[in-house]
Amino acid sequence: PHRSGSGEIRVDHLTLRSGDHVIEQAVCGQDVTFALHFRKKPGYQNKHLTVGIHVRTHLDVPIFLHHSRLTQTWFEKLPEEGAFAFHVKKLPLPPGTYHLYYSILDGHDYIDTLQESIPFRVESGDFYGTAEVPQLSHGVCLVEGDWRLLTDS
């Protein structure tokens, strides 16, 4: 894989998790954790790590970007190996294949980023509690909401 960054930390694989279990594919509406498993070079002392993921559709349409700086989560002391875990409550993605990109920065310096995506699959689930889920061709995310009737009175 084509990587860039200084290389003191390298992500070697991604796992999807539901609770404490590794899963092969996510289900829409499921709580999911994206775990970026890494190895750190011995002796490397990071200062202020920011870890981020960016998810796109199979047609390369951006869905979301999230990084640890948005939640003011700083990774300061790392073990030699571990995983950066990003938890999503009630995954709002319709069924389909998606592509994950990641980056790890120490301050403003890239430590590891992969130029190629890591594919993952989302299967149909019961997001709305009605057994109906729109397909990806109808929209790139699922939105919770309520309908009601308003009258002029």
Coordinates of C-alpha atoms in Angstrom, one line a residue:
P1 CA 0.0 0.0 0.0
H2 CA 1.1 3.5 -0.8
R3 CA 1.6 5.4 2.5
S4 CA 2.9 8.8 3.5
G5 CA 4.1 10.2 6.8
S6 CA 7.1 9.8 9.0
G7 CA 6.2 6.2 10.0
E8 CA 6.8 6.2 13.7
I9 CA 3.3 4.8 14.0
R10 CA 1.8 2.5 11.4
V11 CA -1.8 1.3 11.1
D12 CA -1.6 -2.3 10.0
H13 CA -5.4 -3.2 9.8
L14 CA -8.9 -2.1 10.5
T15 CA -11.5 -4.1 12.4
L16 CA -15.2 -3.3 12.9
R17 CA -16.6 -4.1 16.3
S18 CA -20.0 -4.4 17.8
G19 CA -19.6 -4.3 21.6
D20 CA -16.6 -6.6 22.3
H21 CA -17.0 -8.6 19.2
V22 CA -15.2 -8.2 15.9
I23 CA -17.7 -8.2 13.0
E24 CA -17.1 -8.9 9.3
Q25 CA -19.6 -6.2 8.2
A26 CA -21.6 -3.5 9.9
V27 CA -25.4 -3.3 10.0
C28 CA -27.2 0.0 9.4
G29 CA -28.5 1.3 12.7
Q30 CA -26.0 -0.8 14.7
D31 CA -23.6 0.8 17.2
V32 CA -20.2 0.2 15.5
T33 CA -16.6 0.9 16.5
F34 CA -13.9 1.4 13.8
A35 CA -10.7 0.1 15.3
L36 CA -7.4 1.2 13.6
H37 CA -4.8 -1.3 14.9
F38 CA -1.3 0.2 15.1
R39 CA 2.3 -0.5 16.0
K40 CA 4.6 2.2 17.3
K41 CA 8.3 2.3 16.8
P42 CA 10.2 1.7 20.0
G43 CA 11.4 4.9 21.7
Y44 CA 9.0 7.1 19.8
Q45 CA 7.5 9.8 22.1
N46 CA 4.5 11.5 20.5
K47 CA 3.4 14.9 21.7
H48 CA -0.1 15.6 20.6
L49 CA -1.7 13.0 18.3
T50 CA -4.8 13.6 16.3
V51 CA -6.4 10.5 14.6
G52 CA -9.0 10.9 11.9
I53 CA -11.1 8.9 9.5
H54 CA -12.9 9.9 6.3
V55 CA -15.6 7.7 4.8
R56 CA -16.7 7.8 1.1
T57 CA -19.2 5.8 -1.0
H58 CA -18.2 3.4 -3.7
L59 CA -18.6 6.3 -6.1
D60 CA -16.1 8.4 -4.1
V61 CA -18.8 10.7 -2.7
P62 CA -17.7 12.0 0.8
I63 CA -20.0 10.9 3.6
F64 CA -18.2 12.1 6.7
L65 CA -14.9 13.1 8.2
H66 CA -14.3 12.8 12.0
H67 CA -11.1 13.3 13.9
S68 CA -10.1 13.2 17.6
R69 CA -9.6 17.0 17.7
L70 CA -13.3 17.5 17.1
T71 CA -14.0 15.9 20.5
Q72 CA -10.9 17.3 22.1
T73 CA -9.5 13.7 22.5
W74 CA -5.7 13.7 22.6
F75 CA -3.6 10.6 22.4
E76 CA -0.4 11.4 24.4
K77 CA 1.2 8.2 25.7
L78 CA 0.9 5.1 23.5
P79 CA 1.7 1.5 24.0
E80 CA 4.0 -0.2 21.5
E81 CA 0.8 -1.6 19.9
G82 CA -2.9 -1.0 20.3
A83 CA -5.9 0.4 18.4
F84 CA -7.4 3.8 18.0
A85 CA -11.2 3.2 18.3
F86 CA -13.9 5.5 16.9
H87 CA -17.4 4.6 18.1
V88 CA -20.5 5.5 16.1
K89 CA -23.9 5.2 17.7
K90 CA -26.6 3.9 15.4
L91 CA -24.6 3.8 12.2
P92 CA -26.5 6.1 9.8
L93 CA -25.3 4.5 6.5
P94 CA -27.7 2.7 4.1
P95 CA -26.6 -0.8 2.8
G96 CA -23.6 -0.6 0.5
T97 CA -19.8 -0.7 0.2
Y98 CA -17.9 2.2 1.7
H99 CA -14.3 3.2 1.7
L100 CA -12.4 4.4 4.8
Y101 CA -9.3 6.6 4.8
Y102 CA -7.4 7.5 7.9
S103 CA -4.7 9.9 9.0
I104 CA -2.5 10.2 12.1
L105 CA -0.9 13.5 12.9
D106 CA 1.5 14.6 15.7
G107 CA 0.8 18.4 15.8
H108 CA 0.8 19.4 12.2
D109 CA 3.1 16.5 11.0
Y110 CA 1.7 13.4 9.3
I111 CA 2.8 10.2 11.0
D112 CA 0.8 7.8 8.9
T113 CA -1.8 8.1 6.2
L114 CA -2.8 5.6 3.5
Q115 CA -3.5 6.8 0.0
E116 CA -5.7 3.8 -0.8
S117 CA -9.0 3.1 1.0
I118 CA -9.9 0.3 3.3
P119 CA -13.3 -1.0 2.1
F120 CA -16.0 -2.1 4.4
R121 CA -19.6 -3.3 4.0
V122 CA -22.8 -2.2 5.6
E123 CA -25.7 -4.6 5.4
S124 CA -29.4 -3.8 5.8
G125 CA -30.7 -3.4 9.3
D126 CA -33.8 -2.1 11.1
F127 CA -32.6 1.6 11.4
Y128 CA -36.2 3.0 11.7
G129 CA -37.8 0.0 13.5
T130 CA -40.1 -0.5 10.5
A131 CA -38.0 -3.1 8.6
E132 CA -37.7 -0.6 5.7
V133 CA -34.4 1.0 4.8
P134 CA -33.8 3.2 1.7
Q135 CA -31.1 2.2 -0.6
L136 CA -27.8 4.1 -1.0
S137 CA -29.0 5.3 -4.4
H138 CA -31.7 7.4 -2.6
G139 CA -29.4 9.1 -0.2
V140 CA -26.0 8.7 1.5
C141 CA -27.2 8.7 5.1
L142 CA -30.1 7.7 7.2
V143 CA -31.8 10.4 9.3
E144 CA -33.9 10.0 12.4
G145 CA -37.0 12.2 12.4
D146 CA -40.7 12.4 13.1
W147 CA -43.6 13.4 10.8
R148 CA -46.7 15.2 12.1
L149 CA -49.5 17.3 10.8
L150 CA -49.6 21.0 11.4
T151 CA -52.9 22.9 11.1
D152 CA -53.5 26.7 10.8
S153 CA -55.4 26.8 14.1

